[in-house]
Coordinates of C-alpha atoms in Angstrom, one line a residue:
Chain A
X1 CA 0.0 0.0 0.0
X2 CA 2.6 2.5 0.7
X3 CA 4.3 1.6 -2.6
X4 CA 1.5 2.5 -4.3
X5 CA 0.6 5.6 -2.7
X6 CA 4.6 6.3 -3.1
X7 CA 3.8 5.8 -6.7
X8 CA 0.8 8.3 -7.1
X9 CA 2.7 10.8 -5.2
X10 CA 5.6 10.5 -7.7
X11 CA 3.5 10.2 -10.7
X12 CA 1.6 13.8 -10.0
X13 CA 5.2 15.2 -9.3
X14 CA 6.1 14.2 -13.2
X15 CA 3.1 15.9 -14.4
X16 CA 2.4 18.8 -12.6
X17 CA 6.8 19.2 -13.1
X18 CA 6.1 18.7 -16.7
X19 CA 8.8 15.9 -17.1
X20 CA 9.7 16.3 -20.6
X21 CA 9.8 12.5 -21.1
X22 CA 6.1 12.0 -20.0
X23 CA 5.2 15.1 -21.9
X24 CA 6.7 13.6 -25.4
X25 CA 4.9 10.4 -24.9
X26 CA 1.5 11.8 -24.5
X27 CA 2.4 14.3 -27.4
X28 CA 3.3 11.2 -29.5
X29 CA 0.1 9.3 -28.7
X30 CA -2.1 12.1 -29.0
X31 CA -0.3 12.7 -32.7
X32 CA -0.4 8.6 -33.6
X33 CA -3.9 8.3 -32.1
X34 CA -5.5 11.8 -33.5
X35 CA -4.0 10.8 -36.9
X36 CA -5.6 7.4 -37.4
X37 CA -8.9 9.3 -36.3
X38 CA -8.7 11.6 -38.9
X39 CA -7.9 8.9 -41.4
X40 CA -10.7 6.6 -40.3
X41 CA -13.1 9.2 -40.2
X42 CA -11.8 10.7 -44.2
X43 CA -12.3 6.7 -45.1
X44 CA -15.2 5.2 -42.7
X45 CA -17.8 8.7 -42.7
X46 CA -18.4 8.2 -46.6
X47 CA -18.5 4.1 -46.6
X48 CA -21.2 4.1 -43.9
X49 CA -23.4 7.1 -45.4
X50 CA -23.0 5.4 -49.0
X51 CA -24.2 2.1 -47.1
X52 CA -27.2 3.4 -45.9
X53 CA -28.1 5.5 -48.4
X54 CA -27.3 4.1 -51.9
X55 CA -27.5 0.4 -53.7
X56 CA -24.4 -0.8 -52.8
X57 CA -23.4 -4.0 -53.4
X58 CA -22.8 -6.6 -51.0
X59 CA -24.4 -4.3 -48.8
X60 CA -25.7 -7.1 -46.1
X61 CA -21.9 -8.7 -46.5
X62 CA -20.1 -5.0 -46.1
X63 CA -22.1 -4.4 -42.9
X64 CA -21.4 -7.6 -41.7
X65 CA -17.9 -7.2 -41.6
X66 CA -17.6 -3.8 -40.3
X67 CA -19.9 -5.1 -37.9
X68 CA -17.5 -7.9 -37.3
X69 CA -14.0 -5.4 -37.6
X70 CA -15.6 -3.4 -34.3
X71 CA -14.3 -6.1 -32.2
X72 CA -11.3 -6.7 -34.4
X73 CA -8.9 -7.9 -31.3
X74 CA -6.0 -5.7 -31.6
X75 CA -2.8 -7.9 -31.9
X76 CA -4.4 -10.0 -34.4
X77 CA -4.7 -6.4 -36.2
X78 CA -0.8 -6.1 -35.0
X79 CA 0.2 -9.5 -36.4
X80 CA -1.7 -8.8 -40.2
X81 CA 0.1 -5.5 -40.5
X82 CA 3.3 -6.8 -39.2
X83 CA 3.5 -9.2 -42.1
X84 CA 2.8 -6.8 -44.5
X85 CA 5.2 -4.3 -43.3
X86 CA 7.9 -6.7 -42.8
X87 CA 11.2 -7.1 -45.0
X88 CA 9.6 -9.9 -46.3
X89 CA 6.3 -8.9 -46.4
X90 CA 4.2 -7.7 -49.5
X91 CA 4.7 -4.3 -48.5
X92 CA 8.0 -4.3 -46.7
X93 CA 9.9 -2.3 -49.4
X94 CA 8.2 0.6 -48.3
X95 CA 10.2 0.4 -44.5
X96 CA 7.2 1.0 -42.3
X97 CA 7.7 -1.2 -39.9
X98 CA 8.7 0.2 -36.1
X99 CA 7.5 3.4 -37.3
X100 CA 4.7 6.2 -36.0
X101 CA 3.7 5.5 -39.7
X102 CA 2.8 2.0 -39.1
X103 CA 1.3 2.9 -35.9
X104 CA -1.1 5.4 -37.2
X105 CA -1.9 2.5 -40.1
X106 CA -2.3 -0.4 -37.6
X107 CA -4.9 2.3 -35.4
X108 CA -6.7 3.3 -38.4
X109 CA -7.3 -0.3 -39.0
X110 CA -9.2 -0.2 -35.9
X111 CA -11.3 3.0 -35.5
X112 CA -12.2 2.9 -39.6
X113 CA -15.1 -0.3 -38.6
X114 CA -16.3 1.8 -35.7
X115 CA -16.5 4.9 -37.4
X116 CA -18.1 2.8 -40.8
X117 CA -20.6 0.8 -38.6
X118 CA -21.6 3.4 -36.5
X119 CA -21.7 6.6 -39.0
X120 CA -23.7 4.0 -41.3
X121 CA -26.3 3.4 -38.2
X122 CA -26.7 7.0 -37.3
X123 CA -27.3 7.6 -41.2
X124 CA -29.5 5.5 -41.8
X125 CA -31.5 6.1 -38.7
X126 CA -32.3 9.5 -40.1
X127 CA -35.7 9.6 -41.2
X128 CA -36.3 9.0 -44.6
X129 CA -38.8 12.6 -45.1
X130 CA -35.6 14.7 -44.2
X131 CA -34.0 13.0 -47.8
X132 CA -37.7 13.8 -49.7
X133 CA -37.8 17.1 -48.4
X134 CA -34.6 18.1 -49.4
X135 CA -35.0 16.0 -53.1
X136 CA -38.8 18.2 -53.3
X137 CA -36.8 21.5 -52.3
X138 CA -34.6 21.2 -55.0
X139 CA -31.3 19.2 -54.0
X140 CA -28.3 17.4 -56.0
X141 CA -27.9 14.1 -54.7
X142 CA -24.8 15.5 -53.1
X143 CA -26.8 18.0 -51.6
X144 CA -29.4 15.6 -50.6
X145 CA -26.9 13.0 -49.3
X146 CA -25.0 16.0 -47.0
X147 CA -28.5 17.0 -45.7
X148 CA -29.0 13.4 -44.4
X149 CA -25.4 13.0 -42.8
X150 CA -25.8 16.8 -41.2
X151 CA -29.0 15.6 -39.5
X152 CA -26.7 12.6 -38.5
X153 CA -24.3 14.5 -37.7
X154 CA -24.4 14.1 -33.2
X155 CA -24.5 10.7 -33.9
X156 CA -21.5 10.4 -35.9
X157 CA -19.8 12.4 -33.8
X158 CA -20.5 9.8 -31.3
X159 CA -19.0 7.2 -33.5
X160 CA -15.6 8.9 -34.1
X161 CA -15.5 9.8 -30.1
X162 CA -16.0 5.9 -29.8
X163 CA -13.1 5.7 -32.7
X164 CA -11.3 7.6 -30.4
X165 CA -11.8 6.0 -27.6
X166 CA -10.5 2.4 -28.9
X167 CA -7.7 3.6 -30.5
X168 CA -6.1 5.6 -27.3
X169 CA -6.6 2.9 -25.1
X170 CA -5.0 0.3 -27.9
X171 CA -2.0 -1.9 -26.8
X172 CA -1.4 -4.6 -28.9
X173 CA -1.4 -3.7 -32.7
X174 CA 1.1 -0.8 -32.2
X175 CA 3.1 -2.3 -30.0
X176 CA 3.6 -4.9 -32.4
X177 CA 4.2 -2.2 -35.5
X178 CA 5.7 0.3 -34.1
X179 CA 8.4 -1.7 -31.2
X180 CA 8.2 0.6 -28.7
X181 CA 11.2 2.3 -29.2
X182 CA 11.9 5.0 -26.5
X183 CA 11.8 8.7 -28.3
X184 CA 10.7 7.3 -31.3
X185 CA 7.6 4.8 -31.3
X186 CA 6.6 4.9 -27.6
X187 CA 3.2 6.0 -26.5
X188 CA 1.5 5.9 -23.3
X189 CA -0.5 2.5 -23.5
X190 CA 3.1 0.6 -24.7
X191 CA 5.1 2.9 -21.8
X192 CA 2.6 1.6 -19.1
X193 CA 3.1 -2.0 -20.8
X194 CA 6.5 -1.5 -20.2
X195 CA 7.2 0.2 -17.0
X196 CA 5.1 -1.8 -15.0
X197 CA 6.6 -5.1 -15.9
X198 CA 10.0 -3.0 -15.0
X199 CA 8.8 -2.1 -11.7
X200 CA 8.9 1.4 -12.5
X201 CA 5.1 2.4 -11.6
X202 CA 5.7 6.6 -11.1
X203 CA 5.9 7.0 -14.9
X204 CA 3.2 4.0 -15.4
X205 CA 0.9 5.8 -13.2
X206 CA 1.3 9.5 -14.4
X207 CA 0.7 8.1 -17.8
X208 CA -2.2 6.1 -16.5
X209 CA -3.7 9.1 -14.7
X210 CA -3.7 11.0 -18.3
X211 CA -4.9 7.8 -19.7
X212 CA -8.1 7.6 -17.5
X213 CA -8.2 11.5 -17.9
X214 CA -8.4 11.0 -21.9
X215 CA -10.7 8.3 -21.5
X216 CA -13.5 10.5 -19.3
X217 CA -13.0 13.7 -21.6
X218 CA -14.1 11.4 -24.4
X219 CA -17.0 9.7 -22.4
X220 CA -18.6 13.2 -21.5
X221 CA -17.9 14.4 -24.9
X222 CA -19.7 11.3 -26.0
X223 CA -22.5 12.1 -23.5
X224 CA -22.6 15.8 -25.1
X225 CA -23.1 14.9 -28.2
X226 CA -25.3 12.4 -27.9
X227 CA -27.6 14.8 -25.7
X228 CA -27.3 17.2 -28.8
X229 CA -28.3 14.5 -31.1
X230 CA -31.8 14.4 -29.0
X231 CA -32.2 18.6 -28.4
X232 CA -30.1 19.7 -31.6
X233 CA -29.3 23.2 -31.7
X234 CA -30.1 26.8 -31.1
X235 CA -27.6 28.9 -32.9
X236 CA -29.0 32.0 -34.0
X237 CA -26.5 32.1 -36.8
X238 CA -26.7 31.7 -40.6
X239 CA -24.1 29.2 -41.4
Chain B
X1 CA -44.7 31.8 -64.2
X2 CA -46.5 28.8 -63.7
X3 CA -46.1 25.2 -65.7
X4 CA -48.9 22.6 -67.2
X5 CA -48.2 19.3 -66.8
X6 CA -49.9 16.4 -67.7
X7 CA -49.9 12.6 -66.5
X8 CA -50.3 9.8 -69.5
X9 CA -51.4 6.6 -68.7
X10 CA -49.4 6.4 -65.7
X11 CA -49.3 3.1 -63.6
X12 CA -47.9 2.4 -60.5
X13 CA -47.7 -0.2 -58.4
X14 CA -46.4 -1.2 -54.5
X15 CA -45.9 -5.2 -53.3
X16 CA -48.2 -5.9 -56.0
X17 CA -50.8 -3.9 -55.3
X18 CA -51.8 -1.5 -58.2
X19 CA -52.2 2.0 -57.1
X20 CA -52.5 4.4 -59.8
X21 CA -53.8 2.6 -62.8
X22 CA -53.6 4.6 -66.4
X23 CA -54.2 7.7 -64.4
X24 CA -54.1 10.7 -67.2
X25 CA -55.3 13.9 -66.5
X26 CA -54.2 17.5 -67.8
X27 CA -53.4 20.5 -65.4
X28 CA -53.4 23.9 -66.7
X29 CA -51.1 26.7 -66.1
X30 CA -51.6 28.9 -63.5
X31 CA -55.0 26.9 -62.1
X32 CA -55.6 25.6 -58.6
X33 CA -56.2 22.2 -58.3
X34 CA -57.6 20.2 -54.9
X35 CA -57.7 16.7 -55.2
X36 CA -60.2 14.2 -52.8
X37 CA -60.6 11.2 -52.5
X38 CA -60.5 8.2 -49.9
X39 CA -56.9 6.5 -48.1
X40 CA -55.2 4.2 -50.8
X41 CA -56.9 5.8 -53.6
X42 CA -53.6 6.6 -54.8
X43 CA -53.3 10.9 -54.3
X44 CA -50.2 11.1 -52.5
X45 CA -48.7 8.4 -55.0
X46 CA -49.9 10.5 -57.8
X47 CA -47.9 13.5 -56.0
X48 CA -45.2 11.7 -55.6
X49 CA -44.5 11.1 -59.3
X50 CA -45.7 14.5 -60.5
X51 CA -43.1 16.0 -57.8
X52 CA -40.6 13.7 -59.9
X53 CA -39.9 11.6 -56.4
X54 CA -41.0 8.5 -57.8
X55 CA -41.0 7.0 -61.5
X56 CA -44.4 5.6 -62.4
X57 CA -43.9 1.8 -63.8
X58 CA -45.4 2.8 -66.7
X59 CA -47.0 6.1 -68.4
X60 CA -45.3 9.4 -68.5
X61 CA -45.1 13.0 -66.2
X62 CA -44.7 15.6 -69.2
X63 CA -44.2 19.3 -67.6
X64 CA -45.0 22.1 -70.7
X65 CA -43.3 25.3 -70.5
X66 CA -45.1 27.6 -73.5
X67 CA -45.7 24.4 -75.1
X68 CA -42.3 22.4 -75.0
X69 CA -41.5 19.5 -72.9
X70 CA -39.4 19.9 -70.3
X71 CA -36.7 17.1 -69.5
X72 CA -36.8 15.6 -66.0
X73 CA -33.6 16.6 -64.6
X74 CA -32.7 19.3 -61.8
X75 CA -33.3 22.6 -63.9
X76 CA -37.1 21.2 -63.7
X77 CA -37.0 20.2 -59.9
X78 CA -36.3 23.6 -59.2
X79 CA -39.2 24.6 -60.8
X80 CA -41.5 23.0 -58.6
X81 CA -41.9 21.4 -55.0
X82 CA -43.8 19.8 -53.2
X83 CA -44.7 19.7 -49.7
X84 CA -45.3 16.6 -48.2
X85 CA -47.9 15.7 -45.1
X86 CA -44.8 15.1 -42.6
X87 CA -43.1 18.5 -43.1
X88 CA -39.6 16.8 -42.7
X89 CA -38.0 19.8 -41.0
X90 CA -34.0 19.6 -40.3
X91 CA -32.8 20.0 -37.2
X92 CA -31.6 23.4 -36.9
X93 CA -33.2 27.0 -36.6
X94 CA -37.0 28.1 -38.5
X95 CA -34.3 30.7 -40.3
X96 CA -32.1 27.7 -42.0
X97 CA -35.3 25.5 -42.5
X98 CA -36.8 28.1 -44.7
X99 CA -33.1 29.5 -46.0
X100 CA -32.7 25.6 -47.1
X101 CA -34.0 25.8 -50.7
X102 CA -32.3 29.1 -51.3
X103 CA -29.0 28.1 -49.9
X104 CA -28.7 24.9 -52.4
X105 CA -29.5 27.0 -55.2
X106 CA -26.6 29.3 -53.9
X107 CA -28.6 32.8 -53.6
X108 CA -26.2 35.7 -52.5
X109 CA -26.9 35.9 -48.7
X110 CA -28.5 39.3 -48.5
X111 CA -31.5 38.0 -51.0
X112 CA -31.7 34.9 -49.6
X113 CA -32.2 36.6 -45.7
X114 CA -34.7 39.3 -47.6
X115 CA -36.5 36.6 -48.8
X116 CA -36.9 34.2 -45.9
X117 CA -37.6 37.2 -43.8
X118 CA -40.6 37.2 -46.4
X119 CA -41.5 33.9 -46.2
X120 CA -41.6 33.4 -42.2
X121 CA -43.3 37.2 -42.1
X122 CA -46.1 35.7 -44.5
X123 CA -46.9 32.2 -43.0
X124 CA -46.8 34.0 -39.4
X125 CA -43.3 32.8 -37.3
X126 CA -41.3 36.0 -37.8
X127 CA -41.0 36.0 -34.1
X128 CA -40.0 32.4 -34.3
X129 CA -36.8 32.9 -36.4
X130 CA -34.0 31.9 -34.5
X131 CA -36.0 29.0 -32.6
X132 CA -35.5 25.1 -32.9
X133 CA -37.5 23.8 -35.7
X134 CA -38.0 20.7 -33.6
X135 CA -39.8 23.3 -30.4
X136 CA -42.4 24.0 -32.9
X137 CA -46.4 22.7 -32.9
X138 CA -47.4 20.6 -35.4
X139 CA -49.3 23.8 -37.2
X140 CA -46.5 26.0 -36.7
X141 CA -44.3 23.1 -38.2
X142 CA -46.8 22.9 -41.3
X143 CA -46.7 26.5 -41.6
X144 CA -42.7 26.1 -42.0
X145 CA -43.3 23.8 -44.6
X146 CA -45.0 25.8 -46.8
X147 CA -42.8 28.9 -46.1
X148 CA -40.1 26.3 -46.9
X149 CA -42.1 25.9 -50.5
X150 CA -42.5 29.4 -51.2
X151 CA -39.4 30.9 -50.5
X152 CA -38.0 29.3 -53.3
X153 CA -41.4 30.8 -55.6
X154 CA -42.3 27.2 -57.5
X155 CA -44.2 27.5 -60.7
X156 CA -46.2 24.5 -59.5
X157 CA -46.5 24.0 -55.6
X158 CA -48.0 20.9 -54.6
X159 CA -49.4 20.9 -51.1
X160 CA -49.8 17.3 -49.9
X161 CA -52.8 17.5 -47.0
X162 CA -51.4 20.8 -46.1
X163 CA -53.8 21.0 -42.9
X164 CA -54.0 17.8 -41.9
X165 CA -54.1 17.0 -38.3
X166 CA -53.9 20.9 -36.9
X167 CA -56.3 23.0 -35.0
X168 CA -58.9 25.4 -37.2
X169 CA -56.8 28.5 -36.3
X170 CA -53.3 26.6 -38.4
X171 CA -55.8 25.6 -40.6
X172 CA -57.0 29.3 -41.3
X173 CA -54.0 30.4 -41.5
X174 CA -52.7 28.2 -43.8
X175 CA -55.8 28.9 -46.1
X176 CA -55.5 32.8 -45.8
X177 CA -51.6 31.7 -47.1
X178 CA -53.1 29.5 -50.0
X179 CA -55.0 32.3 -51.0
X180 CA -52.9 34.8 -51.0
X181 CA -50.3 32.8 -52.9
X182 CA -52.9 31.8 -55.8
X183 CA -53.7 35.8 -56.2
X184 CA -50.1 36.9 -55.7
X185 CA -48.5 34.4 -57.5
X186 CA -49.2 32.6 -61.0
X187 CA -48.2 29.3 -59.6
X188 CA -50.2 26.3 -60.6
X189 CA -50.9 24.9 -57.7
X190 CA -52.3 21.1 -56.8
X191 CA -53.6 20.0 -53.1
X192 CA -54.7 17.4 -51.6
X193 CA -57.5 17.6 -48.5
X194 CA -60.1 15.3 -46.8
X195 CA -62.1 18.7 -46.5
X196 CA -65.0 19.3 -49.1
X197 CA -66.0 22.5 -47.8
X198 CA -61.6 23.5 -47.9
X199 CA -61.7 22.1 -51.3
X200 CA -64.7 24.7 -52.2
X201 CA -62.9 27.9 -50.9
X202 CA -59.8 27.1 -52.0
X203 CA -59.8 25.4 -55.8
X204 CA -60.7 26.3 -59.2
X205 CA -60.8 22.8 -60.2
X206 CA -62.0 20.3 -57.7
X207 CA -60.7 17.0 -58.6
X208 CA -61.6 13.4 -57.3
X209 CA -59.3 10.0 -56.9
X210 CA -60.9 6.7 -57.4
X211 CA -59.5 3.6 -57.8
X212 CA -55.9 5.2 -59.5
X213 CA -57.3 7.4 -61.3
X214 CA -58.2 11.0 -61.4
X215 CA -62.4 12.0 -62.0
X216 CA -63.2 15.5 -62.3
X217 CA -65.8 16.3 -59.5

């Protein structure tokens, strides 16, 4: 017990000191992590709206799988991309592998299904007279299609926070990418990994402090949005 | 300022159930049209197609401008709207409701506010501007539909049970709007009520749906 309260006493020290060390990790994950969002949310935002609102097809079997990548367990994610990006792999002349690059892939892998699934469920919940009335006022199908996702849009923000969520608490398919390598590939979930089996719990525990921090930022944000999905909004503004 | 169009042997069918069946009729330019009739008789089908939602199985939806048929594509469906009997707002302000239409067909900003100003002035919810769509009653919301449909000034506005389900003070209000629209404006307009008396005051033409097809009363 005194160990461990040893351990949160020195873990605050490191973050309200700013340790430069802790500081470059959570910059690093936040940069990895933030990244792969952005890219699964580019990729998954129009595969889930064109699911649910055009003939697509192998529609059922496209769902399905995105429905099946959500719980894609992360080191077999790890293991796929490793043998890509290996020397030997189909795409190991590019030299991705123990990289940030491969990290942000390997996370990407993993939010793009959550994003997908859940951007094509919050589309395709929107009810179907918001699409008429924007086809009977007058709209391109682009037009039409952007009304539909902007009435989604609390909902799929939901669906990226939940993207967001899985890929900051991720372990095992970056850790496997990107090696770990202090200054270089290390983020917070692989520096935890590490300095607890080490022994060394003050860094373990500052970083798992920020973790937990991260993690309840993104759950009210989750909560927010999803409120704002149900009130919508009252901005007195034109655009 | 206002279209003719005309429906040609038009068939159209859901699950196998036939509900417009070589419907043809001819609406003039500039004429107000109300259409009865019973549930399932086919009206809002026959709405749907003439509002170019839906493609009719068979049969044709010709809109004349001074004689020459128009083709089917956007430049039309600009021309002419229709609102339908669940208003479909969007969640966001009465202002951006209304400004929808105008914004799509990129009107400079300063006409576009002019104009919606117009609109919300004329069905009543000025005052209402910067609310939540969503906070509205279902008259008020029916009301923003058809300020919706006349901000963008269709040549034919079809007004799918425009008072259905609302108190007698929406529903005069919406009929002092109709009114004012079909002396204002040269729009052809087409409606659809369950109200014969409401069909009286407001149509030049009162029309009646039987069976798929279209029997002048």
């Amino acid at each position: 017990m005194q160990s461990i309260l040893e351990g949160f006493a020195a873990a605050f020290r490191l973050i309200v000191t700013g340790n430069p060390e802790l500081w470059r990790i959570i910059l690093l994950s936040l940069q990895v992590s933030g990244t792969a969002l952005i890219l699964a949310t580019v990729l998954g935002l129009p595969v889930g709206a064109c699911l649910a609102m055009r003939r697509v097809p192998l529609r059922g079997l496209v769902i399905s799988l995105l429905n099946t990548g959500m719980g894609l367990p992360p080191v077999a994610a790890g293991l796929f991309l490793y043998l890509f990006l290996s020397r030997s792999g189909p795409l190991g002349f590019m030299g991705l592998l123990y990289t940030p690059t491969a990290m942000i892939i390997a996370q990407c892998i993993l939010a793009f299904p959550i994003v997908a699934s859940l951007s094509h469920a919050a589309v395709a919940n929107v009810d179907p007279v918001i699409r008429q009335a924007a086809i009977t006022l007058g709209a391109t199908p682009i037009q039409e299609s952007l009304a539909v996702i902007k009435e989604a849009r609390y909902s799929i923000m939901a669906g990226v926070m939940a993207g967001l969520g899985r890929v900051m608490a991720e372990v095992g398919a970056i850790i496997i990418v990107g090696g770990n390598i202090a200054g270089y590939t290390r983020v917070m979930t692989t520096t935890i990994a590490l300095e607890t089996d080490k022994g060394n719990f003050e860094l373990a525990i500052a970083l798992g402090i920020i973790l937990l921090t991260i993690s309840f930022s993104i759950t009210v944000a989750l909560r927010f949005f999803q409120r704002l999905g149900h009130t919508g909004t009252s901005a007195n503004s034109w655009a | 300022m206002g279209l003719e169009l005309e429906i040609v042997h038009v068939f159209r069918s859901y699950n196998g159930n036939r509900i417009l069946r070589d419907c043809s009729f001819g609406f003039a330019k500039g004429r107000t049209y109300v259409l009865q009739g019973p549930n399932g008789s086919g009206k809002s089908t026959l709405f749907r197609a003439l509002a170019l939602l839906e493609k009719p199985d068979s049969g044709r939806v010709d809109y004349r401008d001074g004689g020459r048929i128009l083709a089917a594509d956007l430049e039309l469906r600009r021309r002419i709207t229709l609102v339908l009997p669940r208003t479909g707002i969007f969640n966001t302000t009465v202002f951006k409701n209304v400004a929808y239409g105008l914004k799509i067909r990129g009107i400079a900003r300063a006409e576009s506010e002019a104009r919606v100003n117009d609109a919300l002035l004329a069905v009543g919810l000025a005052h209402k501007k910067w609310h939540r769509a969503a906070e509205l009653s279902s008259g008020e919301t029916k009301r923003l539909g058809i300020a919706r449909a006349m901000v963008i000034n269709p040549e034919v506005l079809m007004l799918d049970e425009p008072t259905a389900n609302i108190d007698p003070a929406n529903t005069e209000i919406i009929e002092a709007i109709i009114l004012k629209m079909k002396q204002e404006r040269q729009a052809t307009i087409l409606m659809i009520t369950h109200d014969p008396a409401q069909a009286e005051r407001l149509g030049d033409d009162l029309l009646f749906m039987q069976d798929g097809k279209i029997i002048p009363a």
